[in-house]
Short mmCIF file of C-alpha atoms and ligand atoms in Angstrom, two decimals:
data_model
loop_
_atom_site.label_atom_id
_atom_site.label_comp_id
_atom_site.label_asym_id
_atom_site.label_seq_id
_atom_site.Cartn_x
_atom_site.Cartn_y
_atom_site.Cartn_z
CA MET A 1 103.38 87.97 107.14
CA ALA A 2 103.22 91.70 107.30
CA GLU A 3 100.39 93.38 105.42
CA LEU A 4 99.15 96.97 105.45
CA PRO A 5 98.34 97.23 109.19
CA GLU A 6 101.78 96.09 110.33
CA ILE A 7 103.65 98.10 107.69
CA TYR A 8 101.58 101.20 108.38
CA LEU A 9 102.34 100.96 112.12
CA ILE A 10 106.05 100.37 111.71
CA SER A 11 106.39 103.16 109.16
CA GLN A 12 104.69 105.57 111.58
CA GLN A 13 107.08 104.53 114.34
CA MET A 14 110.04 104.88 111.99
CA LYS A 15 108.87 108.36 111.04
CA THR A 16 108.69 109.34 114.71
CA GLU A 17 112.09 107.89 115.55
CA LEU A 18 114.25 108.24 112.45
CA VAL A 19 113.49 111.65 110.96
CA GLY A 20 116.46 113.87 111.71
CA LYS A 21 118.93 111.01 112.14
CA THR A 22 122.05 110.69 109.99
CA VAL A 23 123.38 107.40 108.62
CA ALA A 24 126.85 106.67 110.03
CA GLY A 25 127.48 103.24 108.51
CA ILE A 26 125.91 100.18 106.98
CA GLU A 27 126.60 96.49 107.58
CA ILE A 28 125.25 93.98 105.08
CA LEU A 29 125.06 90.32 106.07
CA GLN A 30 122.76 89.27 103.22
CA PRO A 31 123.89 91.04 100.02
CA LYS A 32 121.23 89.33 97.88
CA CYS A 33 118.48 91.43 99.53
CA LEU A 34 120.06 94.52 97.92
CA ASN A 35 119.37 95.79 94.39
CA ILE A 36 122.92 97.14 93.97
CA SER A 37 126.33 96.06 95.23
CA PRO A 38 126.99 96.38 98.98
CA GLU A 39 129.73 98.92 98.24
CA ALA A 40 127.43 101.06 96.09
CA PHE A 41 124.63 100.75 98.66
CA ALA A 42 126.85 101.89 101.54
CA ALA A 43 128.33 104.72 99.48
CA ALA A 44 124.85 105.90 98.46
CA LEU A 45 123.44 106.09 101.99
CA ASN A 46 126.44 106.90 104.17
CA GLY A 47 125.96 110.38 105.62
CA ALA A 48 122.35 110.58 104.45
CA HIS A 49 119.96 112.66 106.55
CA ILE A 50 116.54 111.09 107.03
CA LEU A 51 113.78 113.45 105.96
CA ASP A 52 110.60 111.37 106.11
CA VAL A 53 109.25 107.82 106.34
CA ARG A 54 106.04 106.65 104.65
CA TYR A 55 104.58 103.49 103.24
CA ARG A 56 102.81 102.14 100.19
CA GLY A 57 101.22 98.73 100.62
CA LYS A 58 103.88 96.37 101.93
CA TRP A 59 106.81 98.72 101.21
CA ILE A 60 108.39 101.29 103.51
CA PHE A 61 109.93 104.37 101.89
CA VAL A 62 112.65 106.19 103.81
CA ASP A 63 113.21 109.57 102.14
CA THR A 64 116.72 110.91 102.63
CA ASP A 65 118.65 113.83 101.20
CA LYS A 66 120.68 111.29 99.17
CA GLY A 67 117.82 109.25 97.73
CA TRP A 68 115.46 106.55 98.96
CA LEU A 69 115.92 103.52 101.16
CA LEU A 70 113.13 101.05 100.31
CA LEU A 71 112.27 98.16 102.62
CA CYS A 72 109.98 95.17 102.12
CA LEU A 73 109.78 92.33 104.65
CA GLY A 74 108.64 89.79 102.06
CA MET A 75 107.28 86.72 103.86
CA GLY A 76 107.92 88.32 107.25
CA GLY A 77 110.66 89.74 109.40
CA GLU A 78 111.56 92.50 111.80
CA ILE A 79 112.74 96.08 111.60
CA LEU A 80 113.98 97.01 115.06
CA LEU A 81 115.40 100.21 116.49
CA VAL A 82 118.21 99.13 118.79
CA ASN A 83 121.85 99.92 119.49
CA ARG A 84 124.99 97.85 119.05
CA ALA A 85 124.66 96.53 122.62
CA THR A 86 121.08 95.33 122.11
CA LEU A 87 121.31 93.89 118.59
CA PRO A 88 118.92 90.99 118.03
CA GLU A 89 120.56 87.64 117.41
CA LYS A 90 119.24 87.48 113.85
CA HIS A 91 119.83 90.39 111.48
CA ARG A 92 120.58 90.72 107.78
CA VAL A 93 121.25 94.44 107.47
CA ILE A 94 122.23 97.02 110.08
CA ILE A 95 122.02 100.74 109.48
CA ASP A 96 123.97 102.71 112.08
CA PHE A 97 123.14 106.30 112.91
CA THR A 98 125.41 109.02 114.26
CA ASP A 99 123.50 109.02 117.58
CA LEU A 100 124.68 105.39 118.12
CA THR A 101 121.23 103.89 117.59
CA CYS A 102 120.79 101.49 114.70
CA LEU A 103 118.12 99.88 112.60
CA ALA A 104 118.39 96.08 112.52
CA VAL A 105 116.54 94.43 109.62
CA ASN A 106 115.83 90.71 109.61
CA PHE A 107 113.89 88.49 107.22
CA TRP A 108 112.39 85.11 108.10
CA TRP A 109 112.89 84.02 104.55
CA PHE A 110 113.71 86.74 102.07
CA GLY A 111 113.03 90.45 101.75
CA TYR A 112 114.32 93.59 100.10
CA VAL A 113 116.57 96.44 101.22
CA HIS A 114 116.83 98.63 98.14
CA TYR A 115 118.27 102.00 97.23
CA THR A 116 117.30 104.29 94.41
CA ASP A 117 117.97 107.91 93.56
CA GLN A 118 114.97 107.98 91.22
CA LEU A 119 111.75 106.45 92.52
CA GLU A 120 110.19 106.17 89.07
CA ASN A 121 113.02 103.83 88.05
CA HIS A 122 112.45 101.41 90.95
CA LYS A 123 110.39 98.74 89.20
CA MET A 124 109.04 96.98 92.30
CA THR A 125 107.42 100.12 93.73
CA ALA A 126 106.92 102.46 90.76
CA ASN A 127 103.53 100.99 89.80
CA LEU A 128 102.02 100.23 93.21
CA GLY A 129 98.34 101.07 93.49
CA PRO A 130 96.80 103.35 96.13
CA ASN A 131 96.93 102.25 99.77
CA ALA A 132 93.91 100.06 100.57
CA VAL A 133 92.90 102.15 103.60
CA ASP A 134 92.80 105.32 101.50
CA LEU A 135 90.08 104.02 99.15
CA ASP A 136 86.56 105.39 99.41
CA PRO A 137 83.66 103.78 97.51
CA ASN A 138 84.00 106.19 94.58
CA SER A 139 87.70 105.53 94.10
CA LEU A 140 87.12 101.77 94.39
CA GLN A 141 84.35 102.01 91.79
CA ALA A 142 86.69 103.98 89.53
CA LEU A 143 89.41 101.34 89.89
CA PHE A 144 86.95 98.56 89.02
CA THR A 145 85.65 100.26 85.87
CA LYS A 146 86.27 98.09 82.81
CA ARG A 147 88.32 95.59 84.83
CA ARG A 148 88.06 91.90 84.16
CA GLY A 149 88.96 88.95 86.33
CA ASN A 150 87.92 87.81 89.77
CA LEU A 151 87.66 89.90 92.87
CA LYS A 152 90.26 88.19 95.04
CA SER A 153 93.02 88.26 92.42
CA TYR A 154 92.32 91.93 91.86
CA LEU A 155 92.41 92.81 95.56
CA LEU A 156 95.72 90.97 96.01
CA ASP A 157 97.34 92.60 92.96
CA GLN A 158 99.60 95.24 94.57
CA ASP A 159 99.69 97.28 91.35
CA ARG A 160 95.88 97.73 91.62
CA ILE A 161 95.43 98.19 95.38
CA ALA A 162 98.40 98.14 97.74
CA GLY A 163 98.52 96.46 101.13
CA ILE A 164 96.03 93.58 101.14
CA GLY A 165 97.56 90.11 101.35
CA ASN A 166 96.24 86.60 101.89
CA PHE A 167 95.70 87.04 105.66
CA TYR A 168 93.08 89.78 106.11
CA ILE A 169 91.30 89.18 102.79
CA HIS A 170 89.08 86.33 104.02
CA ASP A 171 87.35 88.53 106.59
CA ILE A 172 87.19 91.47 104.17
CA LEU A 173 85.29 89.39 101.61
CA PHE A 174 83.12 87.78 104.30
CA GLN A 175 82.10 91.15 105.78
CA ALA A 176 81.23 92.32 102.25
CA ARG A 177 79.33 89.02 101.66
CA LEU A 178 81.26 88.52 98.42
CA HIS A 179 82.68 85.29 97.04
CA PRO A 180 86.40 85.55 96.16
CA LEU A 181 85.73 84.33 92.61
CA ARG A 182 83.04 86.91 91.79
CA ALA A 183 83.81 88.61 88.49
CA ILE A 184 84.58 92.27 89.11
CA GLN A 185 82.25 93.50 86.37
CA THR A 186 79.24 91.83 88.13
CA LEU A 187 79.58 93.92 91.32
CA ASN A 188 76.81 96.47 91.80
CA GLU A 189 77.28 99.82 93.53
CA TYR A 190 75.92 98.55 96.86
CA GLU A 191 78.35 95.66 96.86
CA ILE A 192 81.22 98.05 96.11
CA LEU A 193 80.04 100.32 98.94
CA GLY A 194 80.09 97.34 101.29
CA LEU A 195 83.46 96.17 100.04
CA ALA A 196 85.06 99.59 100.56
CA ALA A 197 83.72 99.62 104.13
CA ALA A 198 84.93 96.06 104.74
CA ILE A 199 88.47 96.84 103.52
CA SER A 200 88.79 99.82 105.83
CA ASP A 201 86.98 98.17 108.80
CA ARG A 202 89.11 95.04 108.81
CA LEU A 203 92.46 96.78 108.26
CA LEU A 204 91.74 99.60 110.75
CA LEU A 205 90.67 97.07 113.38
CA SER A 206 94.09 95.47 113.16
CA ILE A 207 95.86 98.87 113.12
CA ASN A 208 93.95 99.86 116.25
CA LYS A 209 95.05 96.64 117.95
CA GLY A 210 98.71 97.17 117.02
CA GLY A 211 98.81 94.69 114.11
CA PHE A 212 98.98 90.89 114.02
CA TYR A 213 100.33 89.27 117.20
CA TYR A 214 102.91 87.30 115.23
CA GLU A 215 104.70 90.47 114.10
CA GLN A 216 106.90 92.85 116.08
CA ASN A 217 106.85 96.61 115.86
CA LEU A 218 109.91 98.89 115.74
CA TYR A 219 110.33 98.51 119.52
CA GLY A 220 110.10 94.71 119.47
CA GLN A 221 106.56 94.63 120.85
CA LYS A 222 104.08 92.14 119.45
CA GLY A 223 100.75 93.25 117.98
CA GLY A 224 97.41 92.74 119.73
CA PHE A 225 95.39 91.38 116.81
CA GLY A 226 95.04 87.66 117.53
CA MET A 227 93.39 84.71 115.84
CA ALA A 228 90.28 85.40 117.97
CA ASP A 229 89.93 88.73 116.16
CA LEU A 230 89.43 86.93 112.85
CA VAL A 231 85.78 86.35 111.91
CA ILE A 232 86.04 83.42 109.48
CA GLY A 233 89.66 83.45 108.26
CA TYR A 234 91.52 80.23 109.18
CA LYS A 235 88.37 78.86 110.88
CA GLU A 236 87.65 75.88 108.61
CA ASN A 237 84.72 73.72 109.82
CA GLN A 238 83.75 76.21 112.52
CA PRO A 239 80.23 77.69 112.30
CA CYS A 240 79.71 80.97 110.44
CA PRO A 241 78.98 83.61 113.12
CA VAL A 242 76.09 84.93 110.99
CA CYS A 243 74.27 81.81 109.74
CA GLY A 244 75.92 78.82 111.43
CA THR A 245 76.98 77.12 108.18
CA SER A 246 80.41 75.44 108.36
CA ILE A 247 83.20 77.64 107.10
CA GLN A 248 84.96 76.10 104.12
CA LYS A 249 88.53 76.30 102.90
CA ILE A 250 88.45 76.39 99.09
CA LYS A 251 91.08 76.68 96.42
CA THR A 252 90.94 79.96 94.50
CA GLY A 253 93.55 79.95 91.79
CA SER A 254 96.99 79.78 93.38
CA THR A 255 95.71 80.66 96.88
CA HIS A 256 93.26 79.20 99.39
CA SER A 257 90.26 81.08 100.68
CA PHE A 258 88.07 80.70 103.75
CA ILE A 259 84.40 81.38 103.03
CA CYS A 260 80.90 80.82 104.31
CA PRO A 261 79.21 79.12 101.34
CA GLN A 262 75.83 80.45 102.49
CA CYS A 263 76.76 84.11 103.10
CA GLN A 264 79.16 84.32 100.14
CA LYS A 265 77.32 82.78 97.22
CA ALA A 266 79.51 81.27 94.51
CA PRO A 267 79.10 82.93 91.12
CA GLN A 268 76.89 81.00 88.70
ZN1 ZN B 301 77.22 82.39 106.85
#
């Protein structure tokens, strides 16, 4: 499922391609992915000029002169720039532009295509934390101050830090040599320094490789980050590349985690 690297890449491509286009029409095949009625949604965005495209975590923000189109792929999906002759077989929402290109949005399971004319009133994005790749050690330290709870839950909480999901986090925590259940208030400044570097290293590596190979970009091309690019994530029972200990899959609250029990010591 798409996390920060994939959403960053597709938002950059959308910015390149969509800014300056004008919405000519909207076709909704899955009304439940909207936050307002299909009629209100179409009326709000018809004729809108696209001014900018940016992202926050797993959400894409399309700024128009009539308000904001907000997209989230949920458990996975595609946003493709096509035309009516090259529409993909599966699509849930189509946004036509006056230049006869269109944006085809598909979800594997469920996602969101929202509209708002006031960003601060859009509950699902109004409180998102800073983008994970924008955090330096000082800002990470500031976020952690006086926070309780365990490290993994915190890193996955999109209102704290936006963009990390349950795919890249295993290698982030391994590179930082931190156990997912470490209490945040026990981290020292060197561990936070290492964690900040690990977050940016692991996410930028995937960005530089075009995102996860399972996902498509705006042009329908697959990413170049494959399972071989993972260090310990999803490698249960394989040897840790640092110490040779078998990688374990453990339950951490409602999620599973892959760890090296030697390199990432469990909290006492
Ligand atoms: Zn190890």
